[in-house]
Coordinates of C-alpha atoms in Angstrom, one line a residue:
X8 CA -12.6 2.5 -37.1
X9 CA -12.5 4.7 -40.2
X10 CA -11.9 3.1 -43.6
X11 CA -8.3 4.5 -43.7
X12 CA -7.4 3.1 -40.3
X13 CA -5.3 -0.1 -40.0
X14 CA -5.7 -2.6 -37.2
X15 CA -2.0 -3.4 -37.4
X16 CA -1.0 0.2 -36.9
X17 CA -3.3 0.6 -33.9
X18 CA -1.8 -2.6 -32.4
X19 CA 1.8 -1.2 -32.9
X20 CA 0.8 2.1 -31.2
X21 CA -0.7 0.3 -28.3
X22 CA 2.4 -2.0 -28.0
X23 CA 4.7 1.1 -27.7
X24 CA 2.9 2.0 -24.5
X25 CA 2.0 -1.4 -23.0
X26 CA 2.9 -4.9 -24.2
X27 CA 0.3 -6.3 -21.8
X28 CA -2.5 -4.1 -23.3
X29 CA -1.4 -5.2 -26.8
X30 CA -1.9 -8.8 -25.8
X31 CA -5.4 -8.0 -24.4
X32 CA -6.6 -6.0 -27.4
X33 CA -9.3 -7.6 -29.6
X34 CA -11.2 -6.4 -32.6
X35 CA -14.9 -7.2 -33.3
X36 CA -17.1 -6.7 -36.4
X37 CA -20.5 -5.0 -36.1
X38 CA -23.0 -3.5 -38.5
X39 CA -22.1 0.0 -39.3
X40 CA -25.7 1.2 -39.3
X41 CA -26.1 0.1 -35.7
X42 CA -26.1 3.6 -34.2
X43 CA -26.2 2.4 -30.6
X44 CA -22.9 0.5 -31.0
X45 CA -21.0 3.7 -31.8
X46 CA -21.3 4.9 -28.2
X47 CA -18.1 4.6 -26.2
X48 CA -18.4 4.2 -22.4
X49 CA -15.8 5.1 -19.7
X50 CA -16.0 3.7 -16.2
X51 CA -14.6 6.3 -13.7
X52 CA -13.9 5.2 -10.1
X53 CA -12.1 6.5 -7.0
X54 CA -14.4 9.6 -7.0
X55 CA -15.8 10.8 -3.7
X56 CA -18.9 8.7 -2.7
X57 CA -22.5 9.9 -2.3
X58 CA -22.3 13.2 -4.2
X59 CA -25.3 14.4 -6.2
X60 CA -25.5 13.9 -10.0
X61 CA -24.9 17.6 -10.5
X62 CA -21.8 17.5 -8.3
X63 CA -20.3 14.6 -10.2
X64 CA -21.0 16.4 -13.5
X65 CA -19.3 19.6 -12.4
X66 CA -16.4 17.7 -10.9
X67 CA -15.8 15.8 -14.2
X68 CA -16.1 18.9 -16.4
X69 CA -13.6 20.6 -14.2
X70 CA -11.2 17.8 -14.8
X71 CA -11.8 17.5 -18.6
X72 CA -12.8 20.9 -19.7
X73 CA -16.0 21.8 -21.7
X74 CA -14.6 20.8 -25.1
X75 CA -14.6 17.2 -23.8
X76 CA -18.1 17.2 -22.3
X77 CA -19.7 13.7 -22.3
X78 CA -23.0 12.9 -24.0
X79 CA -24.4 11.0 -21.0
X80 CA -23.6 10.7 -17.3
X81 CA -24.9 7.5 -15.6
X82 CA -25.5 5.1 -14.2
X83 CA -24.0 6.5 -11.0
X84 CA -22.9 4.1 -8.3
X85 CA -23.2 6.6 -5.5
X86 CA -21.9 4.5 -2.5
X87 CA -18.9 3.3 -4.5
X88 CA -17.9 6.7 -5.9
X89 CA -18.1 5.3 -9.4
X90 CA -20.0 6.2 -12.6
X91 CA -20.2 5.8 -16.3
X92 CA -19.8 8.5 -18.9
X93 CA -20.5 8.0 -22.6
X94 CA -19.3 9.7 -25.8
X95 CA -20.4 9.5 -29.4
X96 CA -17.0 10.2 -30.8
X97 CA -14.4 7.5 -30.2
X98 CA -11.4 9.8 -30.6
X99 CA -12.6 12.2 -27.9
X100 CA -13.5 9.2 -25.6
X101 CA -9.9 7.9 -25.9
X102 CA -8.4 11.4 -25.2
X103 CA -10.7 11.7 -22.1
X104 CA -9.6 8.2 -21.1
X105 CA -5.9 9.3 -20.9
X106 CA -6.7 12.6 -19.3
X107 CA -8.8 11.1 -16.5
X108 CA -6.3 8.3 -16.0
X109 CA -3.6 10.9 -15.2
X110 CA -5.9 12.8 -12.8
X111 CA -5.4 12.7 -9.1
X112 CA -8.2 13.5 -6.7
X113 CA -7.9 13.4 -2.9
X114 CA -4.4 11.9 -3.3
X115 CA -5.7 9.0 -5.4
X116 CA -5.4 8.4 -9.1
X117 CA -8.8 8.0 -10.7
X118 CA -9.6 4.5 -11.9
X119 CA -10.6 4.7 -15.6
X120 CA -11.7 1.8 -17.8
X121 CA -12.7 1.8 -21.4
X122 CA -15.7 -0.5 -21.7
X123 CA -17.2 -2.2 -24.8
X124 CA -20.8 -1.8 -25.8
X125 CA -22.2 -5.3 -25.7
X126 CA -25.7 -5.5 -27.3
X127 CA -28.3 -8.3 -27.1
X128 CA -28.2 -9.1 -30.8
X129 CA -24.4 -9.8 -30.6
X130 CA -25.2 -12.9 -28.5
X131 CA -27.3 -15.7 -30.1
X132 CA -30.4 -16.7 -28.1
X133 CA -29.1 -20.2 -27.7
X134 CA -25.8 -18.9 -26.1
X135 CA -25.5 -18.2 -22.4
X136 CA -22.3 -16.3 -22.0
X137 CA -20.1 -16.4 -18.8
X138 CA -19.0 -13.3 -16.8
X139 CA -15.9 -14.0 -14.6
X140 CA -14.8 -12.1 -11.6
X141 CA -11.4 -12.8 -10.0
X142 CA -10.1 -11.5 -6.6
X143 CA -6.3 -11.7 -6.9
X144 CA -5.9 -11.1 -3.2
X145 CA -8.0 -14.1 -2.0
X146 CA -6.5 -17.1 -0.3
X147 CA -3.0 -17.8 -1.7
X148 CA -3.1 -15.1 -4.3
X149 CA -3.8 -17.6 -7.1
X150 CA -6.0 -15.1 -9.0
X151 CA -3.4 -13.7 -11.5
X152 CA -2.8 -17.1 -13.0
X153 CA -6.5 -17.7 -13.3
X154 CA -7.1 -14.3 -15.0
X155 CA -4.5 -15.2 -17.7
X156 CA -5.9 -18.6 -18.2
X157 CA -9.5 -17.6 -18.5
X158 CA -8.6 -14.8 -20.9
X159 CA -7.1 -17.3 -23.2
X160 CA -10.4 -19.2 -23.4
X161 CA -12.8 -16.3 -23.2
X162 CA -13.0 -12.7 -24.6
X163 CA -11.0 -10.5 -22.2
X164 CA -14.1 -8.4 -21.6
X165 CA -15.7 -11.5 -20.0
X166 CA -12.9 -11.7 -17.3
X167 CA -12.5 -8.9 -14.7
X168 CA -9.9 -8.3 -12.1
X169 CA -11.8 -7.1 -9.0
X170 CA -8.8 -5.0 -8.0
X171 CA -9.8 -2.7 -11.0
X172 CA -13.2 -1.2 -10.1
X173 CA -14.8 -4.3 -8.5
X174 CA -17.7 -6.1 -10.1
X175 CA -19.4 -2.9 -11.4
X176 CA -17.6 -2.6 -14.8
X177 CA -18.4 -6.2 -15.7
X178 CA -22.0 -6.0 -14.6
X179 CA -22.4 -2.8 -16.6
X180 CA -21.0 -4.4 -19.8
X181 CA -23.5 -7.3 -19.4
X182 CA -26.5 -5.2 -18.5
X183 CA -28.3 -5.7 -21.8
X184 CA -27.6 -9.5 -22.0
X185 CA -30.9 -11.4 -21.4
X186 CA -29.4 -14.5 -19.8
X187 CA -25.9 -15.2 -18.6
X188 CA -23.9 -16.9 -15.8
X189 CA -21.3 -15.5 -13.3
X190 CA -18.2 -17.3 -12.0
X191 CA -16.8 -15.7 -8.9
X192 CA -13.2 -16.6 -8.1
X193 CA -12.5 -15.7 -4.5
X194 CA -13.5 -16.3 -0.9
X195 CA -16.9 -15.9 0.7
X196 CA -16.4 -12.2 1.1
X197 CA -15.8 -11.9 -2.6
X198 CA -19.0 -13.7 -3.4
X199 CA -20.9 -11.3 -1.0
X200 CA -19.3 -8.3 -2.7
X201 CA -20.5 -9.5 -6.2
X202 CA -24.0 -10.2 -4.8
X203 CA -24.2 -6.8 -3.2
X204 CA -23.4 -5.1 -6.4
X205 CA -26.0 -7.3 -8.2
X206 CA -28.5 -6.1 -5.6
X207 CA -27.6 -2.5 -6.5
X208 CA -27.6 -2.7 -10.3
X209 CA -29.9 -5.7 -11.0
X210 CA -33.1 -3.7 -11.4
X211 CA -31.5 -1.8 -14.3
X212 CA -30.3 -5.0 -16.1
X213 CA -32.1 -7.4 -18.4
X214 CA -30.9 -10.3 -16.3
X215 CA -31.6 -9.3 -12.8
X216 CA -30.5 -12.5 -11.0
X217 CA -27.9 -14.5 -13.0
X218 CA -26.8 -17.8 -11.4
X219 CA -23.4 -17.6 -9.7
X220 CA -20.8 -20.3 -9.6
X221 CA -17.9 -20.2 -7.1
X222 CA -14.2 -21.1 -7.5
X223 CA -13.1 -21.0 -3.9
X224 CA -9.8 -19.0 -3.4
X225 CA -10.4 -17.9 0.2
X226 CA -9.4 -19.3 3.5
X227 CA -12.7 -20.7 4.9
X228 CA -14.8 -21.0 1.8
X229 CA -17.9 -22.1 3.7
X230 CA -20.4 -21.0 1.1
X231 CA -18.4 -22.9 -1.7
X232 CA -18.4 -26.0 0.5
X233 CA -22.2 -25.9 0.9
X234 CA -22.7 -25.3 -2.8
X235 CA -20.3 -28.3 -3.5
X236 CA -17.6 -26.3 -5.2
X237 CA -15.0 -27.7 -2.8
X238 CA -12.9 -26.5 0.2
X239 CA -10.4 -24.5 -1.9
X240 CA -8.8 -24.3 -5.3
X241 CA -5.3 -25.9 -5.3
X242 CA -4.2 -24.9 -8.8
X243 CA -4.2 -28.5 -10.0
X244 CA -7.4 -28.4 -12.0
X245 CA -7.3 -27.2 -15.6
X246 CA -9.1 -23.9 -16.2
X247 CA -11.0 -25.4 -19.2
X248 CA -12.4 -28.1 -16.9
X249 CA -13.5 -25.4 -14.5
X250 CA -15.4 -23.7 -17.2
X251 CA -17.0 -26.9 -18.2
X252 CA -18.1 -27.5 -14.6
X253 CA -19.8 -24.1 -14.6
X254 CA -21.7 -24.9 -17.7
X255 CA -22.9 -28.3 -16.4
X256 CA -23.6 -27.3 -12.8
X257 CA -27.1 -27.7 -11.3
X258 CA -28.8 -24.5 -10.3
X259 CA -30.1 -24.2 -6.7
X260 CA -31.5 -21.4 -4.5
X261 CA -29.8 -19.7 -1.6
X262 CA -31.6 -17.6 1.1
X263 CA -30.1 -14.2 1.8
X264 CA -31.0 -12.2 4.9
X265 CA -31.2 -8.5 5.8
X266 CA -29.4 -7.6 9.1
X267 CA -30.3 -4.3 10.7
X268 CA -28.5 -2.7 13.6
X269 CA -30.3 -0.1 15.7
X270 CA -28.3 1.9 18.3
X271 CA -30.6 3.1 21.1
X272 CA -31.0 6.8 20.7
X273 CA -31.5 7.3 24.4
X274 CA -27.8 6.4 25.0
X275 CA -25.0 8.7 24.3
X276 CA -23.0 7.8 21.2
X277 CA -19.4 8.9 20.3
X278 CA -19.5 12.3 18.8
X279 CA -23.2 12.8 19.6
X280 CA -25.5 13.9 22.4
X281 CA -27.9 11.8 24.4
X282 CA -31.3 11.6 22.8
X283 CA -29.9 12.7 19.5
X284 CA -32.3 12.1 16.5
X285 CA -29.4 11.1 14.3
X286 CA -30.1 7.9 12.3
X287 CA -27.9 5.3 13.8
X288 CA -29.2 2.3 11.8
X289 CA -26.8 0.1 9.8
X290 CA -28.1 -2.4 7.3
X291 CA -26.3 -5.2 5.4
X292 CA -27.0 -8.6 3.9
X293 CA -26.0 -11.9 5.4
X294 CA -25.3 -14.9 3.1
X295 CA -23.4 -17.3 5.4
X296 CA -23.7 -16.7 9.2
X297 CA -23.6 -14.0 11.7
X298 CA -22.0 -14.0 15.2
X299 CA -21.6 -11.9 18.3
X300 CA -19.6 -12.6 21.4
X301 CA -16.3 -14.7 21.6
X302 CA -16.6 -16.0 18.0
X303 CA -16.9 -12.4 16.6
X304 CA -14.2 -11.1 18.8
X305 CA -11.7 -13.7 17.5
X306 CA -12.8 -13.0 13.9
X307 CA -12.3 -9.2 14.4
X308 CA -8.8 -9.7 15.7
X309 CA -7.9 -11.8 12.7
X310 CA -9.5 -9.3 10.3
X311 CA -7.6 -6.4 11.9
X312 CA -4.3 -8.3 11.7
X313 CA -4.8 -9.1 8.0
X314 CA -5.7 -5.4 7.2
X315 CA -2.5 -4.3 8.9
X316 CA -0.2 -6.7 7.1
X317 CA -2.0 -8.1 4.0
X318 CA 1.2 -9.4 2.4
X319 CA 1.7 -11.9 5.2
X320 CA -1.7 -13.5 4.7
X321 CA -0.8 -15.2 1.4
X322 CA -1.7 -18.8 2.0
X323 CA -4.6 -20.7 3.6
X324 CA -2.3 -22.7 5.8
X325 CA -0.7 -19.5 7.2
X326 CA -4.1 -17.8 7.7
X327 CA -5.5 -20.8 9.6
X328 CA -2.3 -20.9 11.8
X329 CA -2.8 -17.3 12.7
X330 CA -6.4 -18.0 13.6
X331 CA -5.3 -20.8 15.9
X332 CA -2.7 -18.6 17.7
X333 CA -5.3 -15.9 18.3
X334 CA -7.6 -18.5 19.8
X335 CA -4.9 -19.6 22.2
X336 CA -4.3 -16.0 23.3
X337 CA -8.0 -15.7 24.0
X338 CA -7.9 -18.8 26.2
X339 CA -5.1 -17.4 28.4
X340 CA -6.2 -13.8 28.5
X341 CA -8.1 -12.4 31.4
X342 CA -11.0 -11.1 29.4
X343 CA -13.9 -13.5 29.1
X344 CA -17.4 -13.5 27.9
X345 CA -18.8 -15.5 30.8
X346 CA -21.7 -13.1 31.4
X347 CA -22.6 -12.8 27.7
X348 CA -25.8 -14.8 28.0
X349 CA -27.0 -12.6 30.8
X350 CA -26.5 -9.4 28.7
X351 CA -28.5 -10.5 25.7
X352 CA -32.2 -10.8 25.1
X353 CA -33.0 -13.1 22.1
X354 CA -36.3 -13.3 20.3
X355 CA -37.0 -15.7 17.5
X356 CA -40.3 -15.3 15.7
X357 CA -41.5 -12.9 18.4
X358 CA -40.8 -15.4 21.2
X359 CA -38.2 -14.7 24.0
X360 CA -35.7 -17.5 24.1
X361 CA -34.0 -18.7 27.4
X362 CA -30.3 -18.6 26.7
X363 CA -28.0 -21.3 28.2
X364 CA -24.6 -20.2 29.6
X365 CA -22.8 -19.4 26.3
X366 CA -20.1 -16.9 25.4
X367 CA -21.2 -16.4 21.9
X368 CA -24.2 -16.8 19.5
X369 CA -24.0 -17.7 15.9
X370 CA -27.0 -17.3 13.5
X371 CA -26.6 -19.7 10.6
X372 CA -28.0 -19.5 7.0
X373 CA -25.7 -22.4 5.8
X374 CA -24.5 -25.5 7.6
X375 CA -20.8 -24.7 7.3
X376 CA -18.8 -22.5 9.6
X377 CA -15.2 -22.0 10.5
X378 CA -13.7 -23.7 7.3
X379 CA -16.2 -26.6 7.0
X380 CA -17.4 -27.3 10.5
X381 CA -21.1 -28.0 11.1
X382 CA -22.1 -26.2 14.3
X383 CA -25.7 -27.4 14.1
X384 CA -24.5 -31.0 14.2
X385 CA -25.9 -34.2 12.7
X386 CA -29.6 -34.9 12.4
X387 CA -31.3 -36.0 15.6
X388 CA -34.7 -36.3 17.3
X389 CA -35.6 -32.9 18.7
X390 CA -38.1 -30.1 18.2
X391 CA -36.2 -28.7 15.2
X392 CA -36.7 -29.4 11.6
X393 CA -33.9 -30.4 9.2
X394 CA -32.3 -27.2 8.0
X395 CA -31.3 -26.3 4.4
X396 CA -29.9 -23.1 2.9
X397 CA -33.1 -22.4 1.0
X398 CA -35.9 -23.1 3.5
X399 CA -36.5 -19.5 4.7
X400 CA -35.3 -20.4 8.2
X401 CA -32.4 -19.4 10.4
X402 CA -30.6 -21.6 12.9
X403 CA -29.4 -20.1 16.2
X404 CA -26.6 -21.9 18.1
X405 CA -24.3 -21.0 21.0
X406 CA -20.7 -21.6 21.8
X407 CA -19.3 -22.0 25.3
X408 CA -15.8 -20.6 24.6
X409 CA -12.6 -20.9 22.6
X410 CA -12.1 -24.6 23.6
X411 CA -15.7 -25.4 22.5
X412 CA -15.2 -23.6 19.2
X413 CA -12.0 -25.7 18.6
X414 CA -13.9 -28.9 19.3
X415 CA -16.6 -27.9 16.9
X416 CA -14.1 -27.2 14.2
X417 CA -12.4 -30.5 14.8
X418 CA -15.7 -32.4 14.5
X419 CA -15.6 -33.6 18.1
X420 CA -18.8 -32.0 19.1
X421 CA -21.5 -29.6 18.0
X422 CA -22.7 -26.1 19.1
X423 CA -25.6 -25.8 21.5
X424 CA -28.9 -25.7 19.5
X425 CA -30.9 -22.7 20.7
X426 CA -33.6 -21.8 18.3
X427 CA -34.9 -22.0 14.7
X428 CA -37.1 -19.5 12.9
X429 CA -37.7 -17.0 10.2
X430 CA -36.9 -13.8 12.2
X431 CA -34.5 -13.1 15.0
X432 CA -34.0 -10.0 17.2
X433 CA -31.3 -9.5 19.8
X434 CA -31.0 -6.7 22.3
X435 CA -28.0 -6.0 24.5
X436 CA -29.0 -5.0 28.0
X437 CA -25.8 -3.8 29.6
X438 CA -23.5 -1.0 28.7
X439 CA -20.1 -1.6 27.0
X440 CA -19.0 -2.8 23.6
X441 CA -19.7 -5.7 21.5
X442 CA -18.4 -7.0 18.2
X443 CA -20.4 -8.3 15.3
X444 CA -19.4 -10.5 12.4
X445 CA -20.3 -11.1 8.8
X446 CA -17.9 -10.6 5.9
X447 CA -16.1 -7.6 7.3
X448 CA -16.1 -7.4 11.1
X449 CA -16.2 -4.1 13.0
X450 CA -17.0 -2.6 16.4
X451 CA -20.5 -1.3 17.2
X452 CA -21.7 0.6 20.2
X453 CA -24.3 -0.8 22.6
X454 CA -27.1 -0.8 23.5
X455 CA -28.4 -2.1 20.2
X456 CA -31.0 -4.3 18.6
X457 CA -30.2 -6.6 15.8
X458 CA -33.0 -7.7 13.5
X459 CA -32.7 -10.3 10.8
X460 CA -35.7 -9.8 8.6
X461 CA -37.2 -12.1 6.0
X462 CA -34.8 -13.0 3.2
X463 CA -33.8 -10.0 1.1
X464 CA -33.7 -12.3 -1.9
X465 CA -33.3 -15.9 -2.8
X466 CA -30.7 -16.1 -5.6
X467 CA -29.7 -19.0 -7.9
X468 CA -26.3 -20.6 -7.5

């Protein structure tokens, strides 16, 4: 601010446009001679993904005009269609903020956020600040209340609504902080989203692997159960007590695995020719478990139903009820997976495994599946070692059908133990289609090979 500017006048001007923004506005004091702190950063999202740096620069200049050219462009989050632009002049930055916020590209408004410049010397070495991410859509849509509560106890720039740009704006703001913690409020998919963004930006941050706590807002919350954050937030616990729990929580490690799909190039793929040299490899990271067959088919049906009518899936009780109904339909439908075990070749640690007659395979990193069930089962005398979520080992189990899955989720029985090891590969022998499952289910074309390599990382929780 200039010497002649008044904070009260600025607050009144902000209030004329948005009462909510007025309530969120904060002022901070900093040394005037700190030249770095004079830089103003804008986060710009909803741009087309995977353009070159030059293409992004030309696109923004076309929107803004040359008089409003930014000082720096970057970092660029290519796969998300998001980036950061920086200005030395705060007045110009604010003008560009409003210009870009009114810009529509590909029938979508650009997402524009004005970000603070948080420097290491602003945080005492003895302090370990907290970065909070909240998914307002998870579970029973409890997120908005949590955002309001946490922003009363913390600086608003420590609390981010994932509907506005995802985790990237918050991670950018904290990129220079040497040591901090993260609280993720959402389901297992939300945790995976934050971890994926950390994988992408961690190498450019002072703190590459901050420990993550979980406040479970989702439906299954299997990861939160394993990490002892409970089956689901009910709204009864005071937000201040939640923050205290995060401060006092013990840090542990969690294995994370790379999953690679290879589509056989000798087979004809949709939109392609047989023998095409097109790269048909898909890669993602697994945190919880991974399934193919009847389990994944049921999960995909649920996912598609939720995508079509997201407003109906507004409570854990309703979500689980829909899941049960879909399972009953699978039981009475003609389509079965009885020949599934004949179509799959499974290798674990380079050894071919004889498959029992199962209709689905689940590969486990954690011992919680389907909202708290343990498909591996209780400890018993066999050739397998006692599994943990930080032992560098995967557990492979099979399910015999929908009824068997229901019995596992009810705690009446366990899945069929098949194998245990540090690397698994699956090849589908016959033609047709299969479904796969992790956080976001989808269809893939066979034949294919699925490899789960050594852990991509082992992060603190």
